[in-house]
């Protein structure tokens, strides 16, 4: 329950009509995409500032009243990071959604933090340029949320994640101070730290992004495989040939079956699918790479390999990949959705382990993701309405994390730690890594005001 004086100060900060405190209103902000099948927590208030100054005033008011601040974009996060797990005020950036400037001469784009990722793509494209990070949520997620999670997506394999395109930002610190970082501002080490900070170091209000020339040539190929061993062998062969595709994605057989079953996209069930996209400035060179990739896919046992012949065929291939999340949601109401990374040459082994783990806990599993990066979206399907089934899914996730850490992998490739992986983060980071993160947090947010309870393992959790 919000103190009336705190409410009054928040209303002064952002405007009376931009402060929500009724439980019925707060409920819509009590979860993110992860919480669609679980965790919910009401904030004391949700505020919708429209300028950096208003964010600063709101954060200052929270500091004055001792309230936690939870930055939030579109709430598409998969780690329950934009939820007020310890109460406090959700600062929702979605009304700061303008692309402010595109400078083709300098290949730069400046946008407010609540700008939707797809709007960034469109504005870059209209200027003949390219912003490669393309999370599957791009039509909804915000660029501030992308920075805070260092969002990646299929094309990160060649071009890197959001951090690799961030050259400046305006942000509000936990005491309400405004800082301008990077190009045209303070050369502070805080700028690179904002990427993947999950709202724990500052509220990002504006970003300056580096764009690249749009590729003149692109070839997209699909190939079907009887199992993941063949798909993994194809990746090894493509790598051995020195080719770095723009994207190298996969769906295992159960993911393809889910898409076919849900009827959300046109695909034959019964085989794993690998999708390769090659891009470059020279059509002949991209064509030669495509020929070499066809050979590599066929040598590894790939069937029905052929470059997409037209834009409609390219769109169909990507539609299958992008339909997986929605397809899975149509075959089961709940899911425990993980985002682990293992060395690329161990992907087939991990997929086999996930099947064993799913069978042991009696939860079906679907695997898909970024084959070229070793980043698997392992999805255990659960029906939370059945007693105990959510717990089976959580136990499967725990076994998965053990397996991944044992393979020298990482708990999250792109979705972040949030609260959902917090119990394991200490084990991955070790005592030294966790301590370093806590020291960085106390340097930039000494009062611990920003997103408490997220991302940082407590001292006792670090091994
Ligand atoms: C269908 C689907 C597909 C997805 N595919 C991908 C994918 O391919 N790749 C990928 O990387 N992710 C993917 N995601 C996850 C998610 O979309 C990303 O993590 C995205 O970056 C979150 O953006 P958001 O605006 O929704 O942030 P939110 O969910 O609102 O917040 C996420 C985190 O960022 C913090 N945050 C948000 N805005 C700010 C800000 N302005 N300043 C400081 N901190 C902030 C929050 O506190 C929270 O910790 C997918 C999600 C869905 C639902």
Short mmCIF file of C-alpha atoms and ligand atoms in Angstrom, two decimals:
data_model
loop_
_atom_site.label_atom_id
_atom_site.label_comp_id
_atom_site.label_asym_id
_atom_site.label_seq_id
_atom_site.Cartn_x
_atom_site.Cartn_y
_atom_site.Cartn_z
CA UNK A 1 0.00 0.00 0.00
CA UNK A 2 1.51 3.29 -1.12
CA UNK A 3 1.93 6.09 1.43
CA UNK A 4 -0.30 9.02 0.29
CA UNK A 5 2.71 11.37 0.47
CA UNK A 6 4.67 9.10 -1.87
CA UNK A 7 1.70 9.02 -4.23
CA UNK A 8 1.47 12.81 -4.20
CA UNK A 9 5.21 13.14 -5.01
CA UNK A 10 4.96 10.59 -7.85
CA UNK A 11 1.98 12.49 -9.29
CA UNK A 12 4.00 15.70 -9.15
CA UNK A 13 6.89 13.92 -10.85
CA UNK A 14 5.09 12.44 -13.86
CA UNK A 15 1.56 13.88 -13.85
CA UNK A 16 -1.49 12.67 -11.91
CA UNK A 17 -2.95 10.70 -14.84
CA UNK A 18 0.31 8.77 -15.28
CA UNK A 19 0.30 7.08 -11.86
CA UNK A 20 -1.59 3.82 -11.29
CA UNK A 21 -2.19 2.49 -7.77
CA UNK A 22 -5.49 0.54 -7.99
CA UNK A 23 -4.83 -3.22 -7.63
CA UNK A 24 -7.02 -3.84 -10.69
CA UNK A 25 -4.65 -1.64 -12.73
CA UNK A 26 -1.47 -2.95 -11.13
CA UNK A 27 -2.39 -6.55 -11.98
CA UNK A 28 -1.44 -6.05 -15.64
CA UNK A 29 2.13 -5.24 -14.56
CA UNK A 30 2.45 -8.08 -12.03
CA UNK A 31 4.20 -10.45 -14.44
CA UNK A 32 6.22 -10.61 -17.64
CA UNK A 33 6.33 -13.25 -20.39
CA UNK A 34 7.82 -15.73 -17.93
CA UNK A 35 4.99 -15.17 -15.47
CA UNK A 36 2.43 -16.09 -18.10
CA UNK A 37 2.78 -19.52 -16.46
CA UNK A 38 3.70 -18.58 -12.90
CA UNK A 39 5.12 -15.73 -10.81
CA UNK A 40 3.02 -12.63 -10.07
CA UNK A 41 3.62 -9.70 -7.72
CA UNK A 42 1.72 -6.41 -7.46
CA UNK A 43 3.78 -3.21 -7.36
CA UNK A 44 2.76 -0.35 -5.04
CA UNK A 45 2.46 1.88 -8.11
CA UNK A 46 3.18 1.94 -11.83
CA UNK A 47 4.24 5.26 -13.35
CA UNK A 48 4.44 6.25 -17.03
CA UNK A 49 6.91 9.14 -17.42
CA UNK A 50 7.15 10.83 -20.82
CA UNK A 51 10.55 12.55 -20.47
CA UNK A 52 13.96 11.83 -18.94
CA UNK A 53 13.35 14.68 -16.46
CA UNK A 54 10.11 13.04 -15.34
CA UNK A 55 11.93 9.70 -14.86
CA UNK A 56 14.51 11.54 -12.79
CA UNK A 57 11.84 13.17 -10.61
CA UNK A 58 10.02 9.85 -10.13
CA UNK A 59 13.22 8.00 -9.15
CA UNK A 60 14.15 10.86 -6.82
CA UNK A 61 10.71 10.60 -5.16
CA UNK A 62 11.20 6.84 -4.72
CA UNK A 63 14.62 7.45 -3.14
CA UNK A 64 13.06 9.99 -0.78
CA UNK A 65 10.34 7.56 0.31
CA UNK A 66 12.60 4.49 0.43
CA UNK A 67 10.77 2.71 -2.39
CA UNK A 68 12.38 0.21 -4.81
CA UNK A 69 12.38 1.20 -8.50
CA UNK A 70 11.67 -1.42 -11.16
CA UNK A 71 12.33 -0.28 -14.74
CA UNK A 72 10.00 -1.88 -17.27
CA UNK A 73 9.67 -1.86 -21.04
CA UNK A 74 7.16 -4.10 -22.80
CA UNK A 75 7.26 -6.94 -20.25
CA UNK A 76 8.33 -9.54 -22.84
CA UNK A 77 11.24 -10.63 -20.62
CA UNK A 78 11.52 -14.32 -19.79
CA UNK A 79 13.22 -13.95 -16.40
CA UNK A 80 10.62 -12.09 -14.26
CA UNK A 81 13.02 -9.14 -14.15
CA UNK A 82 10.45 -6.37 -14.73
CA UNK A 83 8.27 -7.43 -11.81
CA UNK A 84 8.26 -5.66 -8.42
CA UNK A 85 9.28 -8.78 -6.49
CA UNK A 86 9.95 -6.62 -3.41
CA UNK A 87 7.18 -4.10 -4.00
CA UNK A 88 7.92 -0.50 -4.96
CA UNK A 89 7.32 1.48 -8.12
CA UNK A 90 7.41 0.12 -11.67
CA UNK A 91 8.78 2.84 -13.95
CA UNK A 92 7.24 1.96 -17.30
CA UNK A 93 9.08 3.51 -20.25
CA UNK A 94 6.51 2.55 -22.90
CA UNK A 95 5.27 6.14 -23.40
CA UNK A 96 8.80 7.28 -24.26
CA UNK A 97 8.70 5.48 -27.59
CA UNK A 98 9.98 7.87 -30.24
CA UNK A 99 12.80 7.27 -32.67
CA UNK A 100 14.37 10.71 -32.29
CA UNK A 101 16.91 10.84 -35.09
CA UNK A 102 18.53 8.74 -37.81
CA UNK A 103 21.86 10.07 -39.07
CA UNK A 104 22.80 8.10 -42.22
CA UNK A 105 26.11 10.00 -42.54
CA UNK A 106 27.31 8.77 -39.14
CA UNK A 107 25.28 5.52 -39.21
CA UNK A 108 23.66 6.39 -35.91
CA UNK A 109 20.09 6.15 -34.59
CA UNK A 110 18.89 7.84 -31.41
CA UNK A 111 15.70 6.66 -29.75
CA UNK A 112 13.81 6.87 -26.49
CA UNK A 113 14.10 3.72 -24.37
CA UNK A 114 10.48 2.72 -24.90
CA UNK A 115 10.78 2.63 -28.72
CA UNK A 116 9.70 -0.75 -30.03
CA UNK A 117 12.56 -2.78 -31.55
CA UNK A 118 10.72 -3.27 -34.85
CA UNK A 119 10.39 0.52 -35.22
CA UNK A 120 14.18 0.75 -34.93
CA UNK A 121 14.48 -1.89 -37.70
CA UNK A 122 12.05 0.00 -39.93
CA UNK A 123 13.69 3.39 -39.45
CA UNK A 124 17.15 1.96 -40.10
CA UNK A 125 15.92 0.21 -43.24
CA UNK A 126 14.21 3.36 -44.52
CA UNK A 127 17.61 5.08 -44.33
CA UNK A 128 19.25 2.22 -46.30
CA UNK A 129 20.92 0.91 -43.14
CA UNK A 130 20.59 -2.15 -40.94
CA UNK A 131 20.12 -2.70 -37.18
CA UNK A 132 20.82 -6.44 -36.83
CA UNK A 133 19.76 -7.47 -33.27
CA UNK A 134 16.39 -9.16 -33.87
CA UNK A 135 14.89 -10.87 -30.82
CA UNK A 136 11.83 -12.96 -31.63
CA UNK A 137 9.83 -10.42 -29.62
CA UNK A 138 10.94 -7.47 -31.80
CA UNK A 139 7.40 -6.40 -32.70
CA UNK A 140 6.69 -5.82 -28.98
CA UNK A 141 9.94 -5.48 -26.97
CA UNK A 142 11.48 -2.07 -26.29
CA UNK A 143 15.00 -0.99 -27.11
CA UNK A 144 15.59 -0.10 -23.42
CA UNK A 145 14.59 -3.64 -22.44
CA UNK A 146 16.86 -4.97 -25.22
CA UNK A 147 19.83 -3.05 -23.80
CA UNK A 148 18.98 -4.09 -20.23
CA UNK A 149 18.90 -7.79 -21.28
CA UNK A 150 21.54 -7.47 -24.03
CA UNK A 151 18.97 -9.03 -26.34
CA UNK A 152 20.32 -11.00 -29.25
CA UNK A 153 18.28 -13.07 -31.73
CA UNK A 154 19.18 -15.11 -34.82
CA UNK A 155 21.52 -12.57 -36.45
CA UNK A 156 23.71 -12.17 -33.35
CA UNK A 157 25.87 -14.98 -34.73
CA UNK A 158 27.47 -12.68 -37.26
CA UNK A 159 26.72 -9.18 -35.99
CA UNK A 160 26.67 -9.48 -32.19
CA UNK A 161 23.99 -8.64 -29.64
CA UNK A 162 22.54 -5.27 -28.57
CA UNK A 163 25.69 -4.35 -26.60
CA UNK A 164 27.72 -4.49 -29.82
CA UNK A 165 25.57 -1.72 -31.30
CA UNK A 166 25.24 0.54 -28.26
CA UNK A 167 27.38 3.67 -28.50
CA UNK A 168 25.61 6.01 -26.13
CA UNK A 169 22.78 6.29 -23.61
CA UNK A 170 21.02 8.67 -21.27
CA UNK A 171 20.12 7.09 -17.96
CA UNK A 172 18.84 7.94 -14.50
CA UNK A 173 20.78 6.68 -11.49
CA UNK A 174 19.17 5.38 -8.29
CA UNK A 175 19.27 8.82 -6.63
CA UNK A 176 17.57 10.50 -9.60
CA UNK A 177 20.70 11.97 -11.22
CA UNK A 178 20.70 12.05 -15.04
CA UNK A 179 23.86 10.83 -16.82
CA UNK A 180 24.71 10.99 -20.52
CA UNK A 181 27.14 8.25 -21.47
CA UNK A 182 29.27 7.34 -24.47
CA UNK A 183 29.45 9.37 -27.69
CA UNK A 184 28.67 13.01 -26.95
CA UNK A 185 28.67 12.37 -23.20
CA UNK A 186 30.66 11.01 -20.31
CA UNK A 187 33.15 8.24 -21.30
CA UNK A 188 32.11 6.30 -18.20
CA UNK A 189 32.57 2.51 -17.87
CA UNK A 190 28.86 2.48 -16.96
CA UNK A 191 27.81 2.46 -20.65
CA UNK A 192 28.96 -1.10 -21.46
CA UNK A 193 27.77 -2.23 -18.02
CA UNK A 194 24.22 -1.12 -18.83
CA UNK A 195 24.03 -3.96 -21.37
CA UNK A 196 22.61 -6.96 -19.50
CA UNK A 197 22.28 -4.93 -16.26
CA UNK A 198 18.57 -5.92 -16.11
CA UNK A 199 17.55 -2.62 -14.54
CA UNK A 200 19.89 -2.98 -11.56
CA UNK A 201 22.29 -0.09 -12.37
CA UNK A 202 20.20 2.69 -13.93
CA UNK A 203 16.93 3.44 -15.71
CA UNK A 204 17.83 3.83 -19.38
CA UNK A 205 15.83 6.64 -21.00
CA UNK A 206 17.54 7.12 -24.37
CA UNK A 207 19.92 5.10 -26.52
CA UNK A 208 22.32 5.89 -29.36
CA UNK A 209 22.78 2.91 -31.68
CA UNK A 210 25.36 2.07 -34.32
CA UNK A 211 23.82 0.98 -37.64
CA UNK A 212 25.62 -0.90 -40.39
CA UNK A 213 25.24 -0.89 -44.18
CA UNK A 214 22.32 -3.05 -45.33
CA UNK A 215 23.66 -6.24 -46.95
CA UNK A 216 23.27 -6.15 -50.73
CA UNK A 217 22.91 -9.93 -51.05
CA UNK A 218 21.17 -12.54 -48.94
CA UNK A 219 20.53 -16.28 -49.37
CA UNK A 220 18.33 -18.32 -47.00
CA UNK A 221 18.37 -22.12 -46.90
CA UNK A 222 16.44 -24.78 -45.01
CA UNK A 223 17.41 -28.42 -44.47
CA UNK A 224 15.67 -31.33 -42.76
CA UNK A 225 17.57 -33.76 -40.52
CA UNK A 226 16.55 -37.09 -39.00
CA UNK A 227 18.16 -36.12 -35.68
CA UNK A 228 20.25 -33.49 -33.93
CA UNK A 229 23.54 -35.37 -34.53
CA UNK A 230 23.31 -34.59 -38.26
CA UNK A 231 22.38 -30.96 -37.57
CA UNK A 232 25.38 -30.59 -35.24
CA UNK A 233 27.68 -32.22 -37.83
CA UNK A 234 26.46 -29.69 -40.39
CA UNK A 235 27.40 -26.80 -38.08
CA UNK A 236 30.87 -28.30 -37.58
CA UNK A 237 31.33 -28.63 -41.34
CA UNK A 238 30.12 -25.07 -42.06
CA UNK A 239 32.55 -23.78 -39.42
CA UNK A 240 35.40 -25.92 -40.80
CA UNK A 241 34.82 -24.27 -44.19
CA UNK A 242 35.41 -20.87 -42.58
CA UNK A 243 31.88 -19.63 -43.25
CA UNK A 244 30.15 -17.38 -40.69
CA UNK A 245 26.45 -17.31 -41.58
CA UNK A 246 24.37 -14.30 -40.59
CA UNK A 247 22.03 -16.78 -38.85
CA UNK A 248 22.16 -20.52 -38.14
CA UNK A 249 19.01 -21.67 -36.39
CA UNK A 250 17.36 -24.97 -35.53
CA UNK A 251 14.16 -26.62 -34.39
CA UNK A 252 14.40 -30.17 -33.09
CA UNK A 253 11.86 -32.73 -34.25
CA UNK A 254 9.47 -32.03 -31.35
CA UNK A 255 9.56 -28.28 -32.12
CA UNK A 256 8.81 -28.93 -35.82
CA UNK A 257 6.00 -31.29 -34.79
CA UNK A 258 4.60 -28.59 -32.45
CA UNK A 259 4.55 -26.03 -35.28
CA UNK A 260 2.95 -28.54 -37.67
CA UNK A 261 0.41 -29.66 -35.07
CA UNK A 262 -0.57 -26.10 -34.13
CA UNK A 263 -1.05 -25.27 -37.82
CA UNK A 264 0.51 -21.83 -37.23
CA UNK A 265 2.90 -22.32 -40.11
CA UNK A 266 3.29 -24.60 -43.09
CA UNK A 267 5.85 -27.35 -42.28
CA UNK A 268 6.01 -31.15 -42.61
CA UNK A 269 6.35 -32.86 -39.21
CA UNK A 270 8.77 -35.69 -38.42
CA UNK A 271 12.25 -34.14 -38.80
CA UNK A 272 14.53 -31.52 -37.26
CA UNK A 273 14.94 -28.33 -39.27
CA UNK A 274 18.08 -26.22 -39.77
CA UNK A 275 17.87 -22.73 -41.23
CA UNK A 276 20.95 -20.94 -42.56
CA UNK A 277 21.07 -17.32 -43.76
CA UNK A 278 24.10 -15.88 -45.57
CA UNK A 279 24.57 -12.16 -46.15
CA UNK A 280 27.16 -9.87 -47.64
CA UNK A 281 27.93 -6.97 -49.92
CA UNK A 282 28.90 -9.10 -52.94
CA UNK A 283 26.25 -11.33 -54.53
CA UNK A 284 28.81 -13.65 -56.19
CA UNK A 285 30.65 -14.25 -52.91
CA UNK A 286 27.37 -14.92 -51.04
CA UNK A 287 26.31 -17.31 -53.85
CA UNK A 288 29.60 -19.23 -53.56
CA UNK A 289 29.16 -19.49 -49.79
CA UNK A 290 25.62 -20.76 -50.32
CA UNK A 291 26.90 -23.53 -52.65
CA UNK A 292 29.44 -24.53 -50.03
CA UNK A 293 26.77 -24.56 -47.27
CA UNK A 294 24.50 -26.77 -49.42
CA UNK A 295 27.40 -29.26 -49.75
CA UNK A 296 28.05 -29.12 -45.99
CA UNK A 297 24.37 -29.70 -45.13
CA UNK A 298 24.09 -32.61 -47.58
CA UNK A 299 27.36 -34.16 -46.39
CA UNK A 300 25.93 -34.17 -42.85
CA UNK A 301 22.77 -35.99 -43.99
CA UNK A 302 20.51 -32.99 -44.57
CA UNK A 303 17.56 -33.60 -46.85
CA UNK A 304 15.48 -31.30 -49.05
CA UNK A 305 18.30 -28.73 -49.05
CA UNK A 306 17.78 -25.83 -51.37
CA UNK A 307 18.13 -22.07 -51.21
CA UNK A 308 14.78 -20.31 -50.93
CA UNK A 309 13.83 -19.29 -54.45
CA UNK A 310 11.90 -16.13 -53.67
CA UNK A 311 10.87 -13.74 -50.90
CA UNK A 312 7.75 -15.80 -50.12
CA UNK A 313 9.85 -18.93 -49.55
CA UNK A 314 12.28 -16.99 -47.30
CA UNK A 315 9.32 -15.67 -45.31
CA UNK A 316 7.90 -19.22 -45.02
CA UNK A 317 11.20 -20.58 -43.63
CA UNK A 318 11.45 -17.81 -41.04
CA UNK A 319 7.76 -18.12 -40.18
CA UNK A 320 8.37 -21.73 -39.10
CA UNK A 321 11.26 -20.66 -36.83
CA UNK A 322 9.36 -17.68 -35.40
CA UNK A 323 6.17 -19.68 -34.81
CA UNK A 324 7.69 -22.06 -32.27
CA UNK A 325 6.84 -20.09 -29.08
CA UNK A 326 3.26 -19.53 -30.20
CA UNK A 327 2.93 -23.14 -31.36
CA UNK A 328 4.13 -24.47 -28.02
CA UNK A 329 1.61 -22.25 -26.24
CA UNK A 330 -1.20 -23.81 -28.26
CA UNK A 331 -0.29 -27.39 -27.33
CA UNK A 332 0.21 -26.75 -23.59
CA UNK A 333 -0.92 -23.89 -21.35
CA UNK A 334 2.32 -23.56 -19.43
CA UNK A 335 6.03 -23.86 -20.03
CA UNK A 336 9.33 -23.66 -18.21
CA UNK A 337 11.29 -21.82 -20.80
CA UNK A 338 15.09 -21.87 -20.48
CA UNK A 339 17.81 -20.24 -22.54
CA UNK A 340 21.02 -22.14 -21.89
CA UNK A 341 24.31 -22.06 -23.77
CA UNK A 342 26.81 -24.88 -24.27
CA UNK A 343 29.90 -25.17 -26.47
CA UNK A 344 28.60 -25.55 -30.02
CA UNK A 345 30.01 -29.04 -30.48
CA UNK A 346 27.97 -30.29 -27.49
CA UNK A 347 24.51 -29.22 -28.66
CA UNK A 348 23.40 -32.68 -29.83
CA UNK A 349 24.57 -34.10 -26.48
CA UNK A 350 22.57 -31.47 -24.58
CA UNK A 351 19.42 -32.08 -26.64
CA UNK A 352 19.71 -35.80 -25.76
CA UNK A 353 20.17 -34.86 -22.08
CA UNK A 354 17.04 -32.66 -22.14
CA UNK A 355 15.04 -35.61 -23.48
CA UNK A 356 16.31 -37.83 -20.63
CA UNK A 357 15.52 -35.08 -18.09
CA UNK A 358 12.03 -34.53 -19.50
CA UNK A 359 11.30 -38.27 -19.39
CA UNK A 360 12.58 -38.50 -15.80
CA UNK A 361 10.26 -35.71 -14.61
CA UNK A 362 7.38 -36.70 -16.90
CA UNK A 363 7.32 -33.35 -18.73
CA UNK A 364 7.53 -33.18 -22.55
CA UNK A 365 10.38 -31.05 -23.91
CA UNK A 366 10.78 -28.95 -27.05
CA UNK A 367 14.17 -27.57 -28.19
CA UNK A 368 14.93 -24.81 -30.65
CA UNK A 369 17.25 -21.83 -30.90
CA UNK A 370 20.49 -20.44 -32.14
CA UNK A 371 22.54 -23.43 -33.28
CA UNK A 372 25.51 -21.33 -34.38
CA UNK A 373 25.86 -19.75 -30.92
CA UNK A 374 25.25 -22.94 -28.92
CA UNK A 375 22.18 -21.18 -27.46
CA UNK A 376 19.25 -23.54 -26.89
CA UNK A 377 15.75 -22.57 -25.86
CA UNK A 378 14.86 -25.64 -23.86
CA UNK A 379 11.15 -25.62 -23.13
CA UNK A 380 9.58 -28.06 -20.67
CA UNK A 381 5.81 -28.18 -21.18
CA UNK A 382 3.69 -28.13 -18.04
CA UNK A 383 0.06 -27.64 -17.20
CA UNK A 384 0.11 -25.53 -14.01
CA UNK A 385 -3.59 -26.41 -13.43
CA UNK A 386 -2.57 -30.00 -12.64
CA UNK A 387 -1.34 -30.32 -9.04
CA UNK A 388 2.44 -30.61 -8.79
CA UNK A 389 3.13 -30.29 -12.50
CA UNK A 390 4.78 -26.88 -12.26
CA UNK A 391 7.11 -28.39 -9.62
CA UNK A 392 8.02 -31.18 -12.09
CA UNK A 393 8.95 -28.52 -14.65
CA UNK A 394 11.05 -26.62 -12.10
CA UNK A 395 12.82 -29.83 -11.07
CA UNK A 396 13.57 -30.54 -14.75
CA UNK A 397 15.01 -27.01 -15.10
CA UNK A 398 17.21 -27.62 -12.06
CA UNK A 399 18.60 -30.82 -13.63
CA UNK A 400 19.09 -28.94 -16.89
CA UNK A 401 21.16 -26.22 -15.14
CA UNK A 402 23.32 -28.88 -13.48
CA UNK A 403 23.91 -30.53 -16.86
CA UNK A 404 24.75 -27.22 -18.55
CA UNK A 405 27.17 -26.06 -15.86
CA UNK A 406 28.80 -29.52 -16.00
CA UNK A 407 29.33 -29.04 -19.75
CA UNK A 408 31.08 -25.70 -19.23
CA UNK A 409 28.02 -23.79 -20.38
CA UNK A 410 26.00 -20.81 -19.19
CA UNK A 411 22.50 -20.49 -17.72
CA UNK A 412 21.41 -17.72 -20.04
CA UNK A 413 22.38 -16.78 -23.57
CA UNK A 414 20.06 -13.79 -23.97
CA UNK A 415 17.07 -13.76 -21.64
CA UNK A 416 18.95 -12.79 -18.47
CA UNK A 417 18.94 -13.97 -14.88
CA UNK A 418 16.04 -12.00 -13.36
CA UNK A 419 14.65 -13.89 -10.43
CA UNK A 420 14.11 -17.15 -12.26
CA UNK A 421 17.77 -18.18 -12.46
CA UNK A 422 18.96 -16.35 -9.36
CA UNK A 423 19.34 -19.49 -7.28
CA UNK A 424 21.88 -20.83 -9.81
CA UNK A 425 23.68 -17.62 -10.77
CA UNK A 426 26.09 -17.84 -7.82
CA UNK A 427 27.12 -21.33 -8.87
CA UNK A 428 27.98 -20.17 -12.36
CA UNK A 429 29.75 -16.96 -11.34
CA UNK A 430 31.68 -18.34 -8.38
CA UNK A 431 32.42 -16.23 -5.29
CA UNK A 432 34.80 -13.88 -7.17
CA UNK A 433 32.41 -13.15 -10.04
CA UNK A 434 29.43 -12.60 -7.76
CA UNK A 435 31.46 -10.31 -5.49
CA UNK A 436 32.60 -8.24 -8.49
CA UNK A 437 28.99 -7.80 -9.59
CA UNK A 438 27.91 -6.72 -6.11
CA UNK A 439 30.76 -4.18 -5.96
CA UNK A 440 29.72 -2.71 -9.32
CA UNK A 441 26.14 -2.51 -8.09
CA UNK A 442 27.16 -0.66 -4.94
CA UNK A 443 29.31 1.76 -6.93
CA UNK A 444 26.45 2.89 -9.18
CA UNK A 445 23.46 2.22 -6.90
CA UNK A 446 24.83 2.39 -3.35
CA UNK A 447 21.37 2.47 -1.75
CA UNK A 448 20.35 -0.68 -3.64
CA UNK A 449 17.24 1.09 -4.91
CA UNK A 450 17.16 -0.25 -8.48
CA UNK A 451 15.51 -3.61 -9.10
CA UNK A 452 16.43 -5.24 -5.79
CA UNK A 453 16.20 -9.03 -5.70
CA UNK A 454 17.07 -9.35 -9.41
CA UNK A 455 20.17 -10.80 -11.06
CA UNK A 456 22.68 -10.48 -8.19
CA UNK A 457 23.17 -13.58 -6.07
CA UNK A 458 23.17 -12.93 -2.32
CA UNK A 459 26.60 -13.49 -0.70
CA UNK A 460 25.58 -16.89 0.68
CA UNK A 461 24.47 -18.10 -2.76
CA UNK A 462 27.90 -17.73 -4.35
CA UNK A 463 30.06 -20.81 -4.10
C1 LIG B 1 8.00 -14.59 -28.05
C2 LIG B 1 9.28 -14.07 -27.44
C3 LIG B 1 10.47 -14.22 -28.16
C4 LIG B 1 11.67 -13.76 -27.62
N1 LIG B 1 12.81 -13.90 -28.36
C5 LIG B 1 13.98 -13.40 -27.89
C6 LIG B 1 15.17 -13.51 -28.67
O1 LIG B 1 15.18 -14.06 -29.78
N2 LIG B 1 16.30 -12.98 -28.15
C7 LIG B 1 16.33 -12.35 -26.94
O2 LIG B 1 17.37 -11.87 -26.54
N3 LIG B 1 15.21 -12.27 -26.17
C8 LIG B 1 14.05 -12.75 -26.61
N4 LIG B 1 12.91 -12.66 -25.84
C9 LIG B 1 12.99 -12.08 -24.48
C10 LIG B 1 12.64 -10.56 -24.39
O3 LIG B 1 11.83 -10.15 -25.44
C11 LIG B 1 13.89 -9.72 -24.34
O4 LIG B 1 14.61 -9.99 -23.15
C12 LIG B 1 13.65 -8.21 -24.43
O5 LIG B 1 14.89 -7.56 -24.48
C13 LIG B 1 12.85 -7.64 -23.26
O6 LIG B 1 12.42 -6.33 -23.61
P1 LIG B 1 11.19 -5.64 -22.86
O7 LIG B 1 11.09 -4.26 -23.36
O8 LIG B 1 9.99 -6.48 -22.98
O9 LIG B 1 11.75 -5.64 -21.36
P2 LIG B 1 10.98 -6.03 -20.02
O10 LIG B 1 10.50 -7.43 -20.08
O11 LIG B 1 10.01 -4.98 -19.69
O12 LIG B 1 12.20 -5.95 -18.99
C14 LIG B 1 13.25 -6.89 -19.07
C15 LIG B 1 14.36 -6.46 -18.11
O13 LIG B 1 14.94 -5.23 -18.55
C16 LIG B 1 14.81 -4.21 -17.55
N5 LIG B 1 14.46 -2.98 -18.28
C17 LIG B 1 13.46 -2.81 -19.18
N6 LIG B 1 13.50 -1.56 -19.65
C18 LIG B 1 14.52 -0.91 -19.03
C19 LIG B 1 15.05 0.41 -19.08
N7 LIG B 1 14.54 1.34 -19.90
N8 LIG B 1 16.10 0.72 -18.28
C20 LIG B 1 16.64 -0.21 -17.46
N9 LIG B 1 16.19 -1.48 -17.37
C21 LIG B 1 15.15 -1.82 -18.15
C22 LIG B 1 13.72 -4.70 -16.62
O14 LIG B 1 13.89 -4.19 -15.31
C23 LIG B 1 13.90 -6.21 -16.68
O15 LIG B 1 14.92 -6.61 -15.78
C24 LIG B 1 11.69 -13.14 -26.34
C25 LIG B 1 10.50 -13.00 -25.62
C26 LIG B 1 9.30 -13.45 -26.17
C27 LIG B 1 8.04 -13.27 -25.37
#
